[in-house]
Amino acid sequence: MTATARETVPETGPSCLGSEPPGRRERKKQRTREALINAAFTLFAEKGFDATTVEEIADAVDVSSRTFFRYFASKEDVALTFQEEQVRAVASVLAARPADEPIMTALRRTVVEIARACEGGELGFDPGRFECMLSMMNDSPALMAGSLEHAQRKQALLTEIVARRMGLDPGADLRPHVVAAAAHCGFQAAADAIRRKGGTFATLSEVVDQTFAILESGLNEPPPPGE
């Protein structure tokens, strides 16, 4: 059956009467989007990011490439949905931290919690996808470039979140910008250390904890023993 034929098969049920229940269309779109993400990560794990094509992802869900591009601009966008989920988790977890916690302490505990959730399959994260993402970042310069661009775009959002927590106006105070930039660089440094697979680094959450401990204690001195 051709892709066109597959996509024009009429549904049975109430929608055929012209009175589709509210929300059904959106739920169907969400299911298709999730199916494309699932298929993509399955193929990424089997073949690698660069060897996987948009056509293969679409075929795995039994839709056309045209349908794929209704949901994603590229296969990089599919892979980076995991990074998008991490950004949303940062906003949620950071907002729940105690209000009297210093900002770098709150960021450190937030990012470590999310890294551990990714590794352990908590907060809705899939550890298999997490491992796949780390592997792809190491193997694909194109995806790494896309990841860095995505993170750069999201830094403005992190700046706003930090500014609200600090009670500052980011248009008049540089501190939220500096804190957000430091957090961004800290996480990238930790991820880079893991990707290089050198030294004694074990898990991303452990390296993130060490990295943010350095930021929290200040860059002029090493962190206290045990930090």
PDB file of N, CA, C and O in Angstrom, residues 23-68:
ATOM      1  N   GLY A  23     -10.533  17.356  21.047  1.00  0.00           N
ATOM      2  CA  GLY A  23      -9.304  16.762  21.550  1.00  0.00           C
ATOM      3  C   GLY A  23      -8.855  15.529  20.813  1.00  0.00           C
ATOM      4  O   GLY A  23      -7.700  15.145  20.926  1.00  0.00           O
ATOM      5  N   ARG A  24      -9.728  14.883  20.062  1.00  0.00           N
ATOM      6  CA  ARG A  24      -9.332  13.638  19.396  1.00  0.00           C
ATOM      7  C   ARG A  24      -8.229  13.889  18.378  1.00  0.00           C
ATOM      8  O   ARG A  24      -7.257  13.135  18.295  1.00  0.00           O
ATOM      9  N   ARG A  25      -8.373  14.950  17.597  1.00  0.00           N
ATOM     10  CA  ARG A  25      -7.363  15.246  16.578  1.00  0.00           C
ATOM     11  C   ARG A  25      -5.998  15.495  17.221  1.00  0.00           C
ATOM     12  O   ARG A  25      -4.972  14.995  16.739  1.00  0.00           O
ATOM     13  N   GLU A  26      -6.003  16.253  18.302  1.00  0.00           N
ATOM     14  CA  GLU A  26      -4.728  16.536  18.973  1.00  0.00           C
ATOM     15  C   GLU A  26      -4.123  15.275  19.571  1.00  0.00           C
ATOM     16  O   GLU A  26      -2.907  15.088  19.543  1.00  0.00           O
ATOM     17  N   ARG A  27      -4.972  14.409  20.136  1.00  0.00           N
ATOM     18  CA  ARG A  27      -4.457  13.167  20.697  1.00  0.00           C
ATOM     19  C   ARG A  27      -3.849  12.288  19.608  1.00  0.00           C
ATOM     20  O   ARG A  27      -2.817  11.647  19.811  1.00  0.00           O
ATOM     21  N   LYS A  28      -4.501  12.259  18.442  1.00  0.00           N
ATOM     22  CA  LYS A  28      -3.975  11.473  17.326  1.00  0.00           C
ATOM     23  C   LYS A  28      -2.634  12.032  16.859  1.00  0.00           C
ATOM     24  O   LYS A  28      -1.692  11.273  16.580  1.00  0.00           O
ATOM     25  N   LYS A  29      -2.535  13.351  16.782  1.00  0.00           N
ATOM     26  CA  LYS A  29      -1.270  13.970  16.384  1.00  0.00           C
ATOM     27  C   LYS A  29      -0.164  13.668  17.390  1.00  0.00           C
ATOM     28  O   LYS A  29       0.974  13.403  17.005  1.00  0.00           O
ATOM     29  N   GLN A  30      -0.517  13.692  18.681  1.00  0.00           N
ATOM     30  CA  GLN A  30       0.473  13.396  19.707  1.00  0.00           C
ATOM     31  C   GLN A  30       0.939  11.950  19.619  1.00  0.00           C
ATOM     32  O   GLN A  30       2.131  11.653  19.790  1.00  0.00           O
ATOM     33  N   ARG A  31       0.015  11.032  19.337  1.00  0.00           N
ATOM     34  CA  ARG A  31       0.402   9.620  19.192  1.00  0.00           C
ATOM     35  C   ARG A  31       1.340   9.431  18.008  1.00  0.00           C
ATOM     36  O   ARG A  31       2.305   8.670  18.093  1.00  0.00           O
ATOM     37  N   THR A  32       1.050  10.121  16.915  1.00  0.00           N
ATOM     38  CA  THR A  32       1.919  10.022  15.739  1.00  0.00           C
ATOM     39  C   THR A  32       3.300  10.574  16.049  1.00  0.00           C
ATOM     40  O   THR A  32       4.326   9.976  15.680  1.00  0.00           O
ATOM     41  N   ARG A  33       3.323  11.711  16.740  1.00  0.00           N
ATOM     42  CA  ARG A  33       4.614  12.304  17.101  1.00  0.00           C
ATOM     43  C   ARG A  33       5.425  11.366  17.984  1.00  0.00           C
ATOM     44  O   ARG A  33       6.627  11.162  17.760  1.00  0.00           O
ATOM     45  N   GLU A  34       4.784  10.786  18.998  1.00  0.00           N
ATOM     46  CA  GLU A  34       5.478   9.869  19.894  1.00  0.00           C
ATOM     47  C   GLU A  34       5.946   8.625  19.149  1.00  0.00           C
ATOM     48  O   GLU A  34       7.044   8.101  19.414  1.00  0.00           O
ATOM     49  N   ALA A  35       5.137   8.142  18.207  1.00  0.00           N
ATOM     50  CA  ALA A  35       5.524   6.963  17.430  1.00  0.00           C
ATOM     51  C   ALA A  35       6.758   7.260  16.581  1.00  0.00           C
ATOM     52  O   ALA A  35       7.654   6.415  16.445  1.00  0.00           O
ATOM     53  N   LEU A  36       6.821   8.454  16.009  1.00  0.00           N
ATOM     54  CA  LEU A  36       7.992   8.835  15.225  1.00  0.00           C
ATOM     55  C   LEU A  36       9.238   8.929  16.097  1.00  0.00           C
ATOM     56  O   LEU A  36      10.325   8.484  15.692  1.00  0.00           O
ATOM     57  N   ILE A  37       9.095   9.478  17.294  1.00  0.00           N
ATOM     58  CA  ILE A  37      10.241   9.572  18.213  1.00  0.00           C
ATOM     59  C   ILE A  37      10.702   8.177  18.617  1.00  0.00           C
ATOM     60  O   ILE A  37      11.913   7.868  18.605  1.00  0.00           O
ATOM     61  N   ASN A  38       9.756   7.295  18.968  1.00  0.00           N
ATOM     62  CA  ASN A  38      10.115   5.934  19.364  1.00  0.00           C
ATOM     63  C   ASN A  38      10.832   5.201  18.238  1.00  0.00           C
ATOM     64  O   ASN A  38      11.854   4.531  18.453  1.00  0.00           O
ATOM     65  N   ALA A  39      10.284   5.319  17.023  1.00  0.00           N
ATOM     66  CA  ALA A  39      10.893   4.651  15.877  1.00  0.00           C
ATOM     67  C   ALA A  39      12.291   5.202  15.607  1.00  0.00           C
ATOM     68  O   ALA A  39      13.224   4.444  15.306  1.00  0.00           O
ATOM     69  N   ALA A  40      12.427   6.516  15.717  1.00  0.00           N
ATOM     70  CA  ALA A  40      13.723   7.136  15.458  1.00  0.00           C
ATOM     71  C   ALA A  40      14.788   6.628  16.426  1.00  0.00           C
ATOM     72  O   ALA A  40      15.886   6.241  16.006  1.00  0.00           O
ATOM     73  N   PHE A  41      14.469   6.599  17.715  1.00  0.00           N
ATOM     74  CA  PHE A  41      15.475   6.173  18.684  1.00  0.00           C
ATOM     75  C   PHE A  41      15.781   4.683  18.565  1.00  0.00           C
ATOM     76  O   PHE A  41      16.907   4.258  18.828  1.00  0.00           O
ATOM     77  N   THR A  42      14.804   3.884  18.158  1.00  0.00           N
ATOM     78  CA  THR A  42      15.077   2.476  17.906  1.00  0.00           C
ATOM     79  C   THR A  42      16.077   2.330  16.764  1.00  0.00           C
ATOM     80  O   THR A  42      17.047   1.560  16.852  1.00  0.00           O
ATOM     81  N   LEU A  43      15.861   3.083  15.702  1.00  0.00           N
ATOM     82  CA  LEU A  43      16.774   3.036  14.552  1.00  0.00           C
ATOM     83  C   LEU A  43      18.133   3.638  14.891  1.00  0.00           C
ATOM     84  O   LEU A  43      19.173   3.125  14.462  1.00  0.00           O
ATOM     85  N   PHE A  44      18.137   4.722  15.649  1.00  0.00           N
ATOM     86  CA  PHE A  44      19.410   5.323  16.054  1.00  0.00           C
ATOM     87  C   PHE A  44      20.252   4.316  16.832  1.00  0.00           C
ATOM     88  O   PHE A  44      21.473   4.220  16.638  1.00  0.00           O
ATOM     89  N   ALA A  45      19.601   3.581  17.738  1.00  0.00           N
ATOM     90  CA  ALA A  45      20.325   2.598  18.542  1.00  0.00           C
ATOM     91  C   ALA A  45      20.850   1.455  17.682  1.00  0.00           C
ATOM     92  O   ALA A  45      21.933   0.913  17.950  1.00  0.00           O
ATOM     93  N   GLU A  46      20.100   1.072  16.650  1.00  0.00           N
ATOM     94  CA  GLU A  46      20.494  -0.050  15.800  1.00  0.00           C
ATOM     95  C   GLU A  46      21.539   0.338  14.764  1.00  0.00           C
ATOM     96  O   GLU A  46      22.491  -0.407  14.518  1.00  0.00           O
ATOM     97  N   LYS A  47      21.363   1.526  14.151  1.00  0.00           N
ATOM     98  CA  LYS A  47      22.179   1.893  12.995  1.00  0.00           C
ATOM     99  C   LYS A  47      23.117   3.064  13.233  1.00  0.00           C
ATOM    100  O   LYS A  47      24.043   3.284  12.447  1.00  0.00           O
ATOM    101  N   GLY A  48      22.854   3.832  14.279  1.00  0.00           N
ATOM    102  CA  GLY A  48      23.582   5.069  14.465  1.00  0.00           C
ATOM    103  C   GLY A  48      22.818   6.226  13.866  1.00  0.00           C
ATOM    104  O   GLY A  48      21.967   6.045  12.990  1.00  0.00           O
ATOM    105  N   PHE A  49      23.117   7.420  14.336  1.00  0.00           N
ATOM    106  CA  PHE A  49      22.367   8.595  13.905  1.00  0.00           C
ATOM    107  C   PHE A  49      22.586   8.905  12.431  1.00  0.00           C
ATOM    108  O   PHE A  49      21.636   9.089  11.669  1.00  0.00           O
ATOM    109  N   ASP A  50      23.847   8.974  12.007  1.00  0.00           N
ATOM    110  CA  ASP A  50      24.140   9.393  10.641  1.00  0.00           C
ATOM    111  C   ASP A  50      23.611   8.407   9.598  1.00  0.00           C
ATOM    112  O   ASP A  50      23.250   8.816   8.486  1.00  0.00           O
ATOM    113  N   ALA A  51      23.568   7.114   9.931  1.00  0.00           N
ATOM    114  CA  ALA A  51      23.130   6.101   8.965  1.00  0.00           C
ATOM    115  C   ALA A  51      21.619   5.983   8.863  1.00  0.00           C
ATOM    116  O   ALA A  51      21.102   5.334   7.955  1.00  0.00           O
ATOM    117  N   THR A  52      20.909   6.581   9.791  1.00  0.00           N
ATOM    118  CA  THR A  52      19.440   6.521   9.784  1.00  0.00           C
ATOM    119  C   THR A  52      18.878   7.636   8.910  1.00  0.00           C
ATOM    120  O   THR A  52      19.333   8.776   8.983  1.00  0.00           O
ATOM    121  N   THR A  53      17.889   7.318   8.097  1.00  0.00           N
ATOM    122  CA  THR A  53      17.279   8.321   7.222  1.00  0.00           C
ATOM    123  C   THR A  53      15.870   8.673   7.695  1.00  0.00           C
ATOM    124  O   THR A  53      15.224   7.894   8.407  1.00  0.00           O
ATOM    125  N   VAL A  54      15.409   9.817   7.270  1.00  0.00           N
ATOM    126  CA  VAL A  54      14.037  10.234   7.560  1.00  0.00           C
ATOM    127  C   VAL A  54      13.051   9.229   6.971  1.00  0.00           C
ATOM    128  O   VAL A  54      12.039   8.894   7.599  1.00  0.00           O
ATOM    129  N   GLU A  55      13.338   8.734   5.782  1.00  0.00           N
ATOM    130  CA  GLU A  55      12.447   7.766   5.130  1.00  0.00           C
ATOM    131  C   GLU A  55      12.291   6.508   5.972  1.00  0.00           C
ATOM    132  O   GLU A  55      11.180   5.959   6.091  1.00  0.00           O
ATOM    133  N   GLU A  56      13.384   6.048   6.569  1.00  0.00           N
ATOM    134  CA  GLU A  56      13.315   4.846   7.412  1.00  0.00           C
ATOM    135  C   GLU A  56      12.477   5.094   8.660  1.00  0.00           C
ATOM    136  O   GLU A  56      11.713   4.220   9.087  1.00  0.00           O
ATOM    137  N   ILE A  57      12.623   6.265   9.243  1.00  0.00           N
ATOM    138  CA  ILE A  57      11.827   6.592  10.430  1.00  0.00           C
ATOM    139  C   ILE A  57      10.346   6.630  10.073  1.00  0.00           C
ATOM    140  O   ILE A  57       9.507   6.059  10.771  1.00  0.00           O
ATOM    141  N   ALA A  58      10.030   7.276   8.970  1.00  0.00           N
ATOM    142  CA  ALA A  58       8.633   7.366   8.539  1.00  0.00           C
ATOM    143  C   ALA A  58       8.069   5.987   8.208  1.00  0.00           C
ATOM    144  O   ALA A  58       6.934   5.660   8.597  1.00  0.00           O
ATOM    145  N   ASP A  59       8.838   5.178   7.497  1.00  0.00           N
ATOM    146  CA  ASP A  59       8.371   3.838   7.131  1.00  0.00           C
ATOM    147  C   ASP A  59       8.076   2.993   8.366  1.00  0.00           C
ATOM    148  O   ASP A  59       7.133   2.192   8.378  1.00  0.00           O
ATOM    149  N   ALA A  60       8.888   3.163   9.401  1.00  0.00           N
ATOM    150  CA  ALA A  60       8.690   2.368  10.617  1.00  0.00           C
ATOM    151  C   ALA A  60       7.357   2.670  11.290  1.00  0.00           C
ATOM    152  O   ALA A  60       6.809   1.841  12.023  1.00  0.00           O
ATOM    153  N   VAL A  61       6.818   3.856  11.030  1.00  0.00           N
ATOM    154  CA  VAL A  61       5.535   4.259  11.609  1.00  0.00           C
ATOM    155  C   VAL A  61       4.411   4.118  10.578  1.00  0.00           C
ATOM    156  O   VAL A  61       3.245   4.367  10.884  1.00  0.00           O
ATOM    157  N   ASP A  62       4.786   3.733   9.361  1.00  0.00           N
ATOM    158  CA  ASP A  62       3.813   3.550   8.281  1.00  0.00           C
ATOM    159  C   ASP A  62       3.174   4.871   7.871  1.00  0.00           C
ATOM    160  O   ASP A  62       1.949   4.953   7.672  1.00  0.00           O
ATOM    161  N   VAL A  63       4.002   5.900   7.784  1.00  0.00           N
ATOM    162  CA  VAL A  63       3.549   7.191   7.262  1.00  0.00           C
ATOM    163  C   VAL A  63       4.553   7.642   6.203  1.00  0.00           C
ATOM    164  O   VAL A  63       5.612   7.044   6.031  1.00  0.00           O
ATOM    165  N   SER A  64       4.238   8.706   5.516  1.00  0.00           N
ATOM    166  CA  SER A  64       5.128   9.227   4.480  1.00  0.00           C
ATOM    167  C   SER A  64       6.154  10.184   5.082  1.00  0.00           C
ATOM    168  O   SER A  64       5.988  10.695   6.195  1.00  0.00           O
ATOM    169  N   SER A  65       7.193  10.447   4.307  1.00  0.00           N
ATOM    170  CA  SER A  65       8.183  11.435   4.728  1.00  0.00           C
ATOM    171  C   SER A  65       7.532  12.805   4.871  1.00  0.00           C
ATOM    172  O   SER A  65       7.907  13.599   5.737  1.00  0.00           O
ATOM    173  N   ARG A  66       6.558  13.097   4.021  1.00  0.00           N
ATOM    174  CA  ARG A  66       5.846  14.372   4.114  1.00  0.00           C
ATOM    175  C   ARG A  66       5.170  14.516   5.479  1.00  0.00           C
ATOM    176  O   ARG A  66       5.178  15.596   6.080  1.00  0.00           O
ATOM    177  N   THR A  67       4.590  13.416   5.961  1.00  0.00           N
ATOM    178  CA  THR A  67       3.978  13.454   7.288  1.00  0.00           C
ATOM    179  C   THR A  67       5.033  13.692   8.357  1.00  0.00           C
ATOM    180  O   THR A  67       4.820  14.464   9.300  1.00  0.00           O
ATOM    181  N   PHE A  68       6.187  13.033   8.208  1.00  0.00           N
ATOM    182  CA  PHE A  68       7.278  13.247   9.160  1.00  0.00           C
ATOM    183  C   PHE A  68       7.589  14.738   9.278  1.00  0.00           C
ATOM    184  O   PHE A  68       7.723  15.272  10.386  1.00  0.00           O
TER     185      PHE A  68
END
